[in-house]
Structures are given as structure tokens and as C-alpha cells.
PDB file of C-alpha atoms in Angstrom:
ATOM      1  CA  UNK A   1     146.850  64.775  74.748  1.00  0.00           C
ATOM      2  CA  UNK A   2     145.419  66.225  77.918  1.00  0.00           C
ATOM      3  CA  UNK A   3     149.417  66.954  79.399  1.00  0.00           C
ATOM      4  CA  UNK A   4     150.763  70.360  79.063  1.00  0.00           C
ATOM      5  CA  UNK A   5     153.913  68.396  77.005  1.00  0.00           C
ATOM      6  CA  UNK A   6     150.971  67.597  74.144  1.00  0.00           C
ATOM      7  CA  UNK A   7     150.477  71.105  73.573  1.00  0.00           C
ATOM      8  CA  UNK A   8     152.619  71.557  70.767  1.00  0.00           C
ATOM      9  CA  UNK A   9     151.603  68.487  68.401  1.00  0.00           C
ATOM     10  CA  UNK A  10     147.968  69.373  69.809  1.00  0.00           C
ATOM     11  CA  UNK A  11     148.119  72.973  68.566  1.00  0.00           C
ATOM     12  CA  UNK A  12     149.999  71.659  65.322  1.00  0.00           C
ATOM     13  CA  UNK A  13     147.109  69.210  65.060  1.00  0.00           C
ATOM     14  CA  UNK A  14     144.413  71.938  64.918  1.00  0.00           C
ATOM     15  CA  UNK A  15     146.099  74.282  62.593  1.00  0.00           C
ATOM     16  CA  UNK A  16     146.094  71.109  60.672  1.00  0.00           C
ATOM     17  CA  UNK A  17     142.234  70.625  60.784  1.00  0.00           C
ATOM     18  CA  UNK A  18     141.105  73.683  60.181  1.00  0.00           C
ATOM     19  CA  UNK A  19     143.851  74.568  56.772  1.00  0.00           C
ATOM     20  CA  UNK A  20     141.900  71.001  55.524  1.00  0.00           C
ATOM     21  CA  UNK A  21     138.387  72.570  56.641  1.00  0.00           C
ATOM     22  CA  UNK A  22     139.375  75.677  54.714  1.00  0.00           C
ATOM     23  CA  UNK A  23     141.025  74.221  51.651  1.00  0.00           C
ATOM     24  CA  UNK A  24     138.242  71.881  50.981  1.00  0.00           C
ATOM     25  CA  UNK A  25     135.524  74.662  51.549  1.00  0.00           C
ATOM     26  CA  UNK A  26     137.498  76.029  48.622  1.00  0.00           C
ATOM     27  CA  UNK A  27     139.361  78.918  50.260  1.00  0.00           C
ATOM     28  CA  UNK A  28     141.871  80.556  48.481  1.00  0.00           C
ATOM     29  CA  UNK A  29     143.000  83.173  50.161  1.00  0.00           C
ATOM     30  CA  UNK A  30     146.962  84.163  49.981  1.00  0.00           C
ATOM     31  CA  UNK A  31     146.373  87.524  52.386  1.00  0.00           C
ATOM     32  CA  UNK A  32     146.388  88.095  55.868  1.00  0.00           C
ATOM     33  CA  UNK A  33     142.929  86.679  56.295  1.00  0.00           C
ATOM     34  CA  UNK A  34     144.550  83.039  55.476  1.00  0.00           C
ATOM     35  CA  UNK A  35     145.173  83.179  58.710  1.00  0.00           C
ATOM     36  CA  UNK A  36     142.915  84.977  60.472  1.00  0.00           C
ATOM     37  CA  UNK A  37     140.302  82.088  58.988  1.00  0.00           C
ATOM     38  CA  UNK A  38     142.303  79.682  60.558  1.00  0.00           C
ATOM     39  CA  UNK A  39     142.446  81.180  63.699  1.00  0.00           C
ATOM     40  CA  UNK A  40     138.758  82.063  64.137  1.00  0.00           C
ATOM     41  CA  UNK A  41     137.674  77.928  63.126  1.00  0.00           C
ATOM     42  CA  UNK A  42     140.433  76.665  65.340  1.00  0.00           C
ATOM     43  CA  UNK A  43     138.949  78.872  68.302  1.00  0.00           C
ATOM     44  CA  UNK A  44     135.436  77.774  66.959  1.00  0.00           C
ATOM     45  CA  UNK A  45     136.280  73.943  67.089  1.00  0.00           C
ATOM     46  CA  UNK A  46     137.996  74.060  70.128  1.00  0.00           C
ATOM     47  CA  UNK A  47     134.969  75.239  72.128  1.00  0.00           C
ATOM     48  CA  UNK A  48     132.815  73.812  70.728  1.00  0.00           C
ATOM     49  CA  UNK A  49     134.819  70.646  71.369  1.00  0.00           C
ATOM     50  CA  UNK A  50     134.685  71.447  75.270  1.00  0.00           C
ATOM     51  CA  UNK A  51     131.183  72.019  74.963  1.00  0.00           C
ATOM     52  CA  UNK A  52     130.612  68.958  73.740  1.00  0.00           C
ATOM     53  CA  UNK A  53     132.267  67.147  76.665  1.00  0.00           C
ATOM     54  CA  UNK A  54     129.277  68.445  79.144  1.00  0.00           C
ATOM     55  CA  UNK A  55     126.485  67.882  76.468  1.00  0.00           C
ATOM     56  CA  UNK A  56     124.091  65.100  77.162  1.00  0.00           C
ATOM     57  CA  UNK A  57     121.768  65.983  74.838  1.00  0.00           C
ATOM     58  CA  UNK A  58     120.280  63.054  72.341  1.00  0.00           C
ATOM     59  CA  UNK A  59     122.322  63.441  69.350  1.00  0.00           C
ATOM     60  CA  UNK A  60     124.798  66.124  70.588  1.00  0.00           C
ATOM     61  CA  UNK A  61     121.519  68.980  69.628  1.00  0.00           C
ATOM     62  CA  UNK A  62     122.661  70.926  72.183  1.00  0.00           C
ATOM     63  CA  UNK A  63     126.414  71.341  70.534  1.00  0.00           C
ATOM     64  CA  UNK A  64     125.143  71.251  67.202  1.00  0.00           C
ATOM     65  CA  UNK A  65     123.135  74.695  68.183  1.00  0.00           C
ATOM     66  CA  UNK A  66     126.085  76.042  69.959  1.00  0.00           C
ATOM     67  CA  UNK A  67     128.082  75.612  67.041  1.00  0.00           C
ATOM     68  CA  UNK A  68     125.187  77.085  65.239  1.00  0.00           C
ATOM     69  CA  UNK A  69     125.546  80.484  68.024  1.00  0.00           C
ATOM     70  CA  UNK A  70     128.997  80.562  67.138  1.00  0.00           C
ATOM     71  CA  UNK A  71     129.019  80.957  63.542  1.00  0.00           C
ATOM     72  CA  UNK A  72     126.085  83.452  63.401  1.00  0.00           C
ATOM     73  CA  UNK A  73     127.924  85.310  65.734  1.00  0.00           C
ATOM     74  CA  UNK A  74     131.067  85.097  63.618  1.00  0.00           C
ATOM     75  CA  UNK A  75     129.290  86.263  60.599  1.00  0.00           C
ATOM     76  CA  UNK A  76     127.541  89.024  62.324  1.00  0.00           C
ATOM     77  CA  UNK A  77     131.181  90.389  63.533  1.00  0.00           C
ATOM     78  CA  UNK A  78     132.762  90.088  60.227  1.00  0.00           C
ATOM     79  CA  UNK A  79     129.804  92.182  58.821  1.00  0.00           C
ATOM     80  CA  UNK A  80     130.284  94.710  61.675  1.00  0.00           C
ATOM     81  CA  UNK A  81     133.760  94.676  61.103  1.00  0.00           C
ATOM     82  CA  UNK A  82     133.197  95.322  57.779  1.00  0.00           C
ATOM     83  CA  UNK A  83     131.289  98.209  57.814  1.00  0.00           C
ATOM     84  CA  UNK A  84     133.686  99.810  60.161  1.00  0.00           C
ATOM     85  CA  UNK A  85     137.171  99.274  57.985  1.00  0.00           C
ATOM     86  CA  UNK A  86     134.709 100.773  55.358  1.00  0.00           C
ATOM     87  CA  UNK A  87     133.753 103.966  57.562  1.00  0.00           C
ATOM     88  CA  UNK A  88     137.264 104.638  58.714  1.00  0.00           C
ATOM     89  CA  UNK A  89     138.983 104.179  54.794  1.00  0.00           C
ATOM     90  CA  UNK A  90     136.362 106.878  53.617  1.00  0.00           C
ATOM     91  CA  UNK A  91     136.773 108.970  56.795  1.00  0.00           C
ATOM     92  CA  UNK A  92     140.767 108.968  55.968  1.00  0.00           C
ATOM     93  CA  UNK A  93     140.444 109.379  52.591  1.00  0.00           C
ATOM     94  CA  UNK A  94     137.654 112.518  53.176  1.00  0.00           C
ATOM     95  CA  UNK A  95     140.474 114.043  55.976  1.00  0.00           C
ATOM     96  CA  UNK A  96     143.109 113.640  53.587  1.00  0.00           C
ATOM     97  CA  UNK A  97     141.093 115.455  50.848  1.00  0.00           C
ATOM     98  CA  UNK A  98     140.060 118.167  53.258  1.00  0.00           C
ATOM     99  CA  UNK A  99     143.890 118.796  54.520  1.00  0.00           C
ATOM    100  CA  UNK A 100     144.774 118.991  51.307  1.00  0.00           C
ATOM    101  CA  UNK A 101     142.602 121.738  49.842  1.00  0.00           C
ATOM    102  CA  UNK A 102     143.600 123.799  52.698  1.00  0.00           C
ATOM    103  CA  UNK A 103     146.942 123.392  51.188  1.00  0.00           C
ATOM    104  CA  UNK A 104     149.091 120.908  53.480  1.00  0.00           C
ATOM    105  CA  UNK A 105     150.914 118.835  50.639  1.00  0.00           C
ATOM    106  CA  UNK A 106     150.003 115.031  51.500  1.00  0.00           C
TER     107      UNK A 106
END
């Protein structure tokens, strides 16, 4: 699958994996971030993947704590991300309140 002609049914292939990964983690998600998910664990796998061709490690350790790096780092961003949606909702909803009691109709 290493020819640019495998692309396709390789790409195909990972969306594949990772709906499976999700739907038997027991993901249920119908919104956008159905496909974010899959996204984010397809870009996951796939490096850690190439890392793993390079890792000579005794038991693939070495891959096992980059895929460890990558999750926490995943986690971390989605907390981060988070807190930001949450700061910029109230700071929208705290302009909007303020515009309005100086009378602009909203």
C-alpha cells in the first residue's frame, strides 16, 4: 500500500479503524465531534505507526510511550480547548448583555 494509487483504499482503511476503535470504546456521538474523534485517532495511529517502523526497542516500549505522549497531549488540548470555547461563549454572551443595556436591540 506504499504507492501513491493505494491512497484512497489506504485512507478508506483508516477511517475504517478508527469508526471500529470509537464504536467499540462506546462512542456515541451524532455531532460534529464524530468526526473530529476520528480524525484526531487516525492522525494518532498513523504516527505512531511510522514511529514504530524506526523503533528497536524490546517490546515496541519506545512506541508504546510515544503513543502514551500523544494521548496526554491530546487530552491536555481538548481541556485547553475547552476552557477557551468556555471563555469566549461567556465573553459573547457578557458583550451582548452590555450592548444591549446601552440600548442597541440584539
Amino acid at each position: 500500500m506504499a504507492q501513491p494509487s493505494y491512497v484512497p483504499a489506504s485512507l478508506h482503511e483508516l477511517f475504517l479503524l478508527s469508526d471500529e476503535i470509537w464504536h467499540l470504546a462506546g462512542d456515541t456521538a451524532v455531532d460534529s465531534s464524530w468526526y473530529t474523534k476520528r480524525a484526531t485517532l487516525s492522525a494518532i495511529y498513523s504516527s505512531a505507526e511510522v514511529f514504530m517502523t524506526t523503533d528497536t526497542s524490546p517490546g515496541f516500549a519506545e512506541t508504546e510511550n510515544f503513543l502514551d505522549r500523544r494521548l496526554h497531549e491530546l487530552q491536555t488540548m481538548g481541556q485547553t480547548l475547552g476552557a477557551v470555547s468556555e471563555w469566549v461563549g461567556f465573553s459573547g454572551r457578557a458583550l451582548v448583555n452590555v450592548l444591549r443595556s446601552k440600548g442597541v436591540r440584539i
